[in-house]
Coordinates of C-alpha atoms and ligand atoms in Angstrom, one line a residue:
X1134 CA -8.8 19.5 -14.7
X1135 CA -12.2 17.9 -15.0
X1136 CA -11.0 14.6 -13.6
X1137 CA -9.9 16.2 -10.3
X1138 CA -12.8 18.4 -9.9
X1139 CA -14.9 15.3 -10.4
X1140 CA -12.8 12.8 -8.1
X1141 CA -13.0 15.4 -5.7
X1142 CA -17.0 15.2 -5.8
X1143 CA -16.7 11.7 -5.4
X1144 CA -14.6 11.7 -2.7
X1145 CA -16.5 14.5 -0.9
X1146 CA -19.5 12.4 -1.2
X1147 CA -17.8 9.6 0.9
X1148 CA -17.1 12.5 3.4
X1149 CA -20.3 13.6 3.8
X1150 CA -21.6 9.9 4.6
X1151 CA -18.7 9.3 7.1
X1152 CA -18.9 12.5 9.0
X1153 CA -22.4 11.6 9.7
X1154 CA -21.8 8.2 10.7
X1155 CA -18.9 8.9 12.7
X1156 CA -20.5 12.3 14.2
X1157 CA -23.7 10.4 15.6
X1158 CA -21.4 8.7 17.8
X1159 CA -18.6 11.2 18.7
X1160 CA -20.4 14.9 19.3
X1161 CA -18.1 17.2 21.5
X1162 CA -19.5 18.3 24.5
X1163 CA -21.2 21.6 24.1
X1164 CA -22.7 20.6 20.6
X1165 CA -20.2 20.8 17.8
X1166 CA -21.4 21.5 14.4
X1167 CA -21.3 18.9 11.5
X1168 CA -18.0 19.5 9.5
X1169 CA -18.7 20.8 6.1
X1170 CA -16.2 19.3 3.5
X1171 CA -14.5 21.5 1.3
X1172 CA -12.5 20.6 -1.9
X1173 CA -9.2 19.7 -1.8
X1174 CA -6.5 22.0 -2.5
X1175 CA -3.9 19.7 -4.5
X1176 CA -4.3 16.5 -5.5
X1177 CA -6.3 13.7 -4.2
X1178 CA -3.1 12.2 -2.5
X1179 CA -1.1 14.7 -0.6
X1180 CA 1.8 14.5 0.9
X1181 CA 1.9 14.2 4.5
X1182 CA 3.9 16.7 6.6
X1183 CA 4.7 14.0 9.3
X1184 CA 7.0 11.3 8.9
X1185 CA 6.6 7.7 10.5
X1186 CA 8.8 8.1 13.5
X1187 CA 12.3 6.9 13.9
X1188 CA 14.3 3.5 13.9
X1189 CA 14.2 2.4 17.6
X1190 CA 17.8 1.9 19.1
X1191 CA 18.5 -1.8 19.1
X1192 CA 20.9 -3.9 21.3
X1193 CA 22.3 -7.1 19.6
X1194 CA 20.8 -10.3 20.1
X1195 CA 22.6 -13.2 21.8
X1196 CA 22.9 -16.2 19.0
X1197 CA 24.4 -19.5 19.8
X1198 CA 27.0 -20.8 17.4
X1199 CA 25.2 -21.7 14.4
X1200 CA 21.9 -20.2 15.2
X1201 CA 20.3 -17.5 12.9
X1202 CA 18.5 -14.3 13.9
X1203 CA 14.7 -15.3 13.4
X1204 CA 12.7 -13.0 11.7
X1205 CA 8.9 -12.3 10.9
X1206 CA 7.6 -10.5 8.2
X1207 CA 3.9 -10.0 7.9
X1208 CA 3.1 -9.3 4.1
X1209 CA 4.7 -11.2 1.4
X1210 CA 6.0 -7.9 -0.3
X1211 CA 7.8 -6.7 3.0
X1212 CA 8.8 -10.5 3.3
X1213 CA 10.9 -10.6 -0.1
X1214 CA 12.3 -7.4 0.6
X1215 CA 13.6 -8.7 4.0
X1216 CA 14.6 -11.9 2.1
X1217 CA 16.7 -9.7 -0.3
X1218 CA 18.6 -8.1 2.6
X1219 CA 18.9 -11.0 5.0
X1220 CA 19.9 -13.6 2.7
X1221 CA 21.1 -16.9 4.2
X1222 CA 22.0 -14.9 7.4
X1223 CA 18.2 -15.1 8.6
X1224 CA 15.5 -17.4 9.3
X1225 CA 12.6 -15.8 7.6
X1226 CA 8.9 -16.8 8.2
X1227 CA 6.8 -14.7 6.1
X1228 CA 3.1 -15.1 7.5
X1229 CA 0.8 -14.1 4.5
X1230 CA 0.4 -16.6 2.0
X1231 CA 0.5 -15.6 -1.7
X1232 CA -3.0 -14.2 -2.9
X1233 CA -3.9 -12.9 0.7
X1234 CA -5.5 -9.5 1.5
X1235 CA -3.4 -7.8 4.0
X1236 CA -6.1 -5.7 5.3
X1237 CA -8.3 -8.4 6.5
X1238 CA -5.7 -11.4 7.1
X1239 CA -6.0 -12.4 10.9
X1240 CA -2.9 -14.2 12.4
X1241 CA -3.3 -18.2 12.7
X1242 CA -2.1 -20.3 15.1
X1243 CA 1.2 -21.0 13.5
X1244 CA 1.6 -17.3 13.1
X1245 CA 1.7 -16.8 16.5
X1246 CA 3.9 -19.3 17.3
X1247 CA 6.4 -17.7 15.0
X1248 CA 5.6 -14.5 16.1
X1249 CA 6.6 -15.2 19.8
X1250 CA 9.7 -17.0 18.6
X1251 CA 10.8 -14.2 16.7
X1252 CA 13.9 -11.5 17.5
X1253 CA 12.2 -9.1 15.3
X1254 CA 9.1 -8.6 13.3
X1255 CA 9.0 -6.3 10.1
X1256 CA 5.4 -5.2 9.4
X1257 CA 4.3 -2.6 6.7
X1258 CA 2.2 -0.4 9.1
X1259 CA 0.4 2.7 8.4
X1260 CA -2.4 0.4 9.6
X1261 CA -2.3 -1.8 6.6
X1262 CA -2.4 -4.9 8.5
X1263 CA -5.4 -3.6 10.4
X1264 CA -6.9 -6.9 11.4
X1265 CA -3.6 -8.1 13.0
X1266 CA -3.1 -5.2 15.2
X1267 CA -4.3 -6.8 18.6
X1268 CA -1.8 -9.6 18.0
X1269 CA 1.3 -7.4 16.9
X1270 CA 0.6 -4.9 19.7
X1271 CA 0.8 -7.5 22.4
X1272 CA 3.8 -10.2 21.4
X1273 CA 4.8 -12.3 24.3
X1274 CA 8.1 -12.3 23.1
X1275 CA 8.7 -8.4 23.5
X1276 CA 10.4 -8.9 20.0
X1277 CA 10.7 -5.2 18.3
X1278 CA 8.0 -4.7 15.8
X1279 CA 9.2 -2.6 13.1
X1280 CA 7.6 -0.8 10.5
X1281 CA 9.7 -0.9 7.2
X1282 CA 7.8 2.6 6.3
X1283 CA 10.0 4.3 8.9
X1284 CA 11.4 7.5 7.2
X1285 CA 9.0 7.4 4.3
X1286 CA 6.9 10.3 3.8
X1287 CA 3.4 9.0 3.3
X1288 CA 0.6 10.4 1.1
X1289 CA -2.5 10.9 2.6
X1290 CA -6.2 10.5 0.9
X1291 CA -8.0 13.2 2.6
X1292 CA -10.9 15.6 2.9
X1293 CA -10.3 19.0 4.6
X1294 CA -12.9 20.5 6.8
X1295 CA -14.0 24.2 7.7
X1296 CA -14.2 22.9 11.2
X1297 CA -10.9 22.1 12.4
X1298 CA -12.4 20.6 15.7
X1299 CA -13.9 17.9 13.7
X1300 CA -10.9 17.1 11.5
X1301 CA -9.6 13.8 13.4
X1302 CA -13.0 12.1 12.8
X1303 CA -12.9 11.1 9.2
X1304 CA -9.5 11.4 7.5
X1305 CA -8.7 8.4 5.6
X1306 CA -5.4 8.9 7.1
X1307 CA -1.9 7.9 5.5
X1308 CA -2.2 5.6 2.4
X1309 CA -0.1 2.0 3.4
X1310 CA 0.2 0.7 -0.1
X1311 CA 4.0 2.8 0.0
X1312 CA 5.5 0.3 -2.4
X1313 CA 3.8 1.4 -5.6
X1314 CA 6.4 4.0 -5.6
X1315 CA 9.9 2.0 -6.0
X1316 CA 11.8 4.7 -4.0
X1317 CA 9.9 4.0 -1.1
X1318 CA 11.3 0.7 -1.0
X1319 CA 14.7 1.9 -1.1
X1320 CA 13.9 3.2 2.0
X1321 CA 12.7 -0.1 3.3
X1322 CA 16.0 -1.7 2.4
X1323 CA 17.8 1.1 4.3
X1324 CA 15.7 0.3 7.7
X1325 CA 16.1 -3.4 7.3
X1326 CA 19.5 -3.2 6.5
X1327 CA 20.1 -1.2 9.7
X1328 CA 17.8 -3.2 12.0
X1329 CA 19.3 -6.6 10.9
X1330 CA 22.8 -5.2 11.4
X1331 CA 22.1 -3.7 14.9
X1332 CA 20.6 -7.1 15.9
X1333 CA 23.0 -9.4 14.5
X1334 CA 26.4 -7.2 13.9
X1335 CA 28.3 -10.5 13.1
X1336 CA 26.6 -10.2 9.7
X1337 CA 26.6 -6.8 9.1
X1338 CA 28.6 -6.6 6.2
X1339 CA 26.7 -9.2 4.4
X1340 CA 23.3 -7.2 5.2
X1341 CA 25.3 -3.9 3.8
X1342 CA 26.3 -5.8 0.6
X1343 CA 22.8 -7.3 0.0
X1344 CA 21.0 -4.1 0.6
X1345 CA 23.6 -2.3 -1.9
X1346 CA 23.3 -4.6 -4.6
X1347 CA 19.3 -4.7 -4.1
X1348 CA 19.0 -1.2 -4.1
X1349 CA 20.5 -0.9 -7.5
X1350 CA 17.9 -3.1 -8.8
X1351 CA 15.4 -1.0 -7.4
X1352 CA 16.9 2.1 -8.7
X1353 CA 16.8 0.4 -12.1
X1354 CA 13.1 -0.8 -11.7
X1355 CA 12.2 3.2 -10.9
X1356 CA 13.7 4.3 -13.7
X1357 CA 12.1 1.7 -16.1
X1358 CA 8.8 2.4 -14.6
X1359 CA 9.1 6.0 -15.2
X1360 CA 10.5 5.9 -18.8
X1361 CA 8.0 3.6 -19.6
X1362 CA 4.9 5.4 -18.4
X1363 CA 6.1 8.6 -19.6
X1364 CA 5.9 7.2 -23.3
X1365 CA 2.2 6.6 -22.8
X1366 CA 0.4 9.9 -24.1
X1367 CA -0.2 12.0 -20.9
X1368 CA -4.2 12.2 -22.0
X1369 CA -4.6 8.2 -21.7
X1370 CA -2.8 7.6 -18.3
X1371 CA -6.3 7.7 -16.5
X1372 CA -7.3 4.3 -14.4
X1373 CA -9.7 3.2 -11.9
X1374 CA -8.7 0.7 -9.4
X1375 CA -10.5 -1.6 -7.3
X1376 CA -9.6 0.2 -4.0
X1377 CA -7.3 3.4 -3.5
X1378 CA -4.0 1.1 -3.7
X1379 CA -2.2 2.9 -6.6
X1380 CA -1.8 6.5 -5.1
X1381 CA 1.9 6.2 -4.9
X1382 CA 2.1 4.9 -8.5
X1383 CA 0.0 7.6 -9.8
X1384 CA 2.1 10.2 -7.8
X1385 CA 5.7 9.0 -8.6
X1386 CA 4.9 8.1 -12.5
X1387 CA 2.1 10.5 -13.5
X1388 CA -1.1 8.4 -13.6
X1389 CA -4.4 9.6 -13.0
X1390 CA -6.3 7.6 -10.6
X1391 CA -9.9 9.0 -11.7
X1392 CA -11.7 6.8 -9.0
X1393 CA -11.9 3.3 -7.2
X1394 CA -14.7 0.7 -7.2
X1395 CA -14.2 0.7 -3.1
X1396 CA -13.3 4.6 -2.4
X1397 CA -11.3 3.5 0.3
X1398 CA -7.6 2.9 1.4
X1399 CA -8.5 -0.4 2.9
X1400 CA -10.4 -3.1 1.1
X1401 CA -12.3 -3.6 4.7
X1402 CA -15.3 -0.8 3.1
X1403 CA -18.0 -1.2 0.9
X1404 CA -19.4 1.1 -1.8
X1405 CA -22.4 2.7 -1.7
X1406 CA -24.8 2.6 -4.8
X1407 CA -24.4 6.2 -5.2
X1408 CA -20.6 6.0 -5.2
X1409 CA -20.8 3.2 -7.9
X1410 CA -23.0 5.4 -9.9
X1411 CA -20.9 8.4 -9.7
X1412 CA -18.0 6.2 -10.6
X1413 CA -19.3 4.9 -13.6
X1414 CA -20.4 8.4 -14.7
X1415 CA -16.6 9.5 -14.3
X1416 CA -15.4 6.4 -16.7
X1417 CA -17.8 7.4 -18.8
X1418 CA -17.2 10.9 -19.0
X1419 CA -13.5 10.9 -19.0
X1420 CA -13.3 7.7 -21.4
X1421 CA -11.3 6.0 -18.9
X1422 CA -10.3 2.5 -20.5
X1423 CA -8.6 0.3 -17.6
X1424 CA -10.4 -1.0 -14.5
X1425 CA -7.3 -2.4 -12.4
X1426 CA -8.1 -5.1 -10.2
X1427 CA -5.7 -6.4 -7.7
X1428 CA -5.1 -10.6 -6.9
X1429 CA -6.5 -10.0 -3.5
X1430 CA -9.9 -8.8 -4.4
X1431 CA -13.2 -10.3 -5.8
X1432 CA -13.4 -8.8 -9.4
X1433 CA -17.4 -9.1 -9.5
X1434 CA -18.4 -5.5 -8.9
X1435 CA -15.4 -4.3 -11.1
X1436 CA -16.6 -6.6 -14.2
X1437 CA -20.2 -5.2 -13.7
X1438 CA -18.9 -1.8 -14.2
X1439 CA -16.8 -2.8 -17.1
X1440 CA -19.7 -4.3 -18.7
X1441 CA -21.7 -1.2 -18.4
X1442 CA -19.2 1.1 -19.1
X1443 CA -17.2 -0.6 -21.8
X1444 CA -13.9 -0.3 -19.7
X1445 CA -12.0 -3.3 -19.6
X1446 CA -10.8 -5.1 -16.3
X1447 CA -7.2 -5.9 -16.0
X1448 CA -5.9 -8.1 -13.4
X1449 CA -2.3 -6.7 -11.3
X1450 CA -0.9 -7.8 -8.4
X1451 CA -1.1 -4.7 -5.7
X1452 CA -1.3 -6.1 -2.1
X1453 CA 0.1 -9.6 -2.5
X1454 CA 2.8 -11.0 -4.7
X1455 CA 1.8 -14.5 -6.5
X1456 CA 3.1 -18.0 -5.6
X1457 CA 6.5 -18.9 -6.7
X1458 CA 5.2 -20.2 -10.1
X1459 CA 3.1 -17.0 -10.9
X1460 CA 4.3 -13.9 -12.9
X1461 CA 4.7 -11.9 -9.8
X1462 CA 6.7 -14.1 -7.6
X1463 CA 9.1 -11.2 -6.3
X1464 CA 8.4 -7.5 -5.8
X1465 CA 10.9 -6.9 -8.6
X1466 CA 8.8 -9.1 -10.8
X1467 CA 5.4 -7.7 -9.7
X1468 CA 6.4 -4.1 -10.6
X1469 CA 7.3 -5.2 -13.9
X1470 CA 4.2 -7.5 -14.6
X1471 CA 2.1 -4.5 -13.5
X1472 CA 3.7 -2.0 -15.5
X1473 CA 3.4 -4.3 -18.6
X1474 CA -0.2 -4.9 -18.0
X1475 CA -0.7 -1.2 -17.5
X1476 CA 0.8 0.0 -20.4
X1477 CA -1.2 -2.4 -22.4
X1478 CA -4.6 -1.6 -20.8
X1479 CA -3.9 2.4 -21.4
X1480 CA -2.7 2.0 -25.3
X1481 CA -5.3 -0.5 -26.0
X1482 CA -7.0 0.4 -29.2
Ligands
ZN2892 ZN1 -4.7 -2.4 -0.2

């Protein structure tokens, strides 16, 4: 369990820095003492006890003859899944172009127009679209904003504190990259079908049929990923990622994430020199071969670490699909492409 202890050290190093920075601005009256990080008790990613709320009660939209339900999706991964369920019955606008980083994306004027004309807006939630939050929280249209992750049990990347009073101040929070466990996307499909059917009951049969067919494809994908990764010797299933975006993949399919170039659930953070040095040491000590870098992230730091450690940078798609002519134009294609890349990287001689 060396990897886990070492990873904890890395995370605790981050925790100390964060605590100090946050504590300076938010000390409780009466003089609370600085929290002391303690080792995590289980895995780096722990199942959170709370779930993301429940689906709201929605009333049907009045549509004119020939008018379709107007649906907006934020990320292109959410958009693809909404498209699979809504099919031809909806008019879908997907905001984030291929290759854009959902953490830092800010709504553009065309996006605002689409958002304000929508009957419903689907978001990932769990603070993935953090840079777009002010816009999503104040839509003029009053359209419901639905997190596809409702009902999904999020994993948390967290440090525990001896001092509970300071507990809120530096938790990384729930990991938004839920789609890396295919079973979570099955929950998305159920949510999307329920919402579309409630708003547009005339097409409820079509939505249900689309959802059933797509869920069968997702179940097959889940089994394919599980079987394929199980064929890689356990000692070789160690990865470094660009930011903490593969927690669900690791949790669901038995991989070990040794560390991340940006040790954060968001790309809106930067690693310190000490964190990078600790990560390099980890990679060398544990013989990690693969640094996986998503298509939305600048690979320069990962490439430098690879040069210094002998690991190899492998490109995958994590936070965004590829364009239509790329290898990851849909969620199913993205996951299969990533699976092939990851297995090749883990089993390289
Ligand atoms: Zn991310």
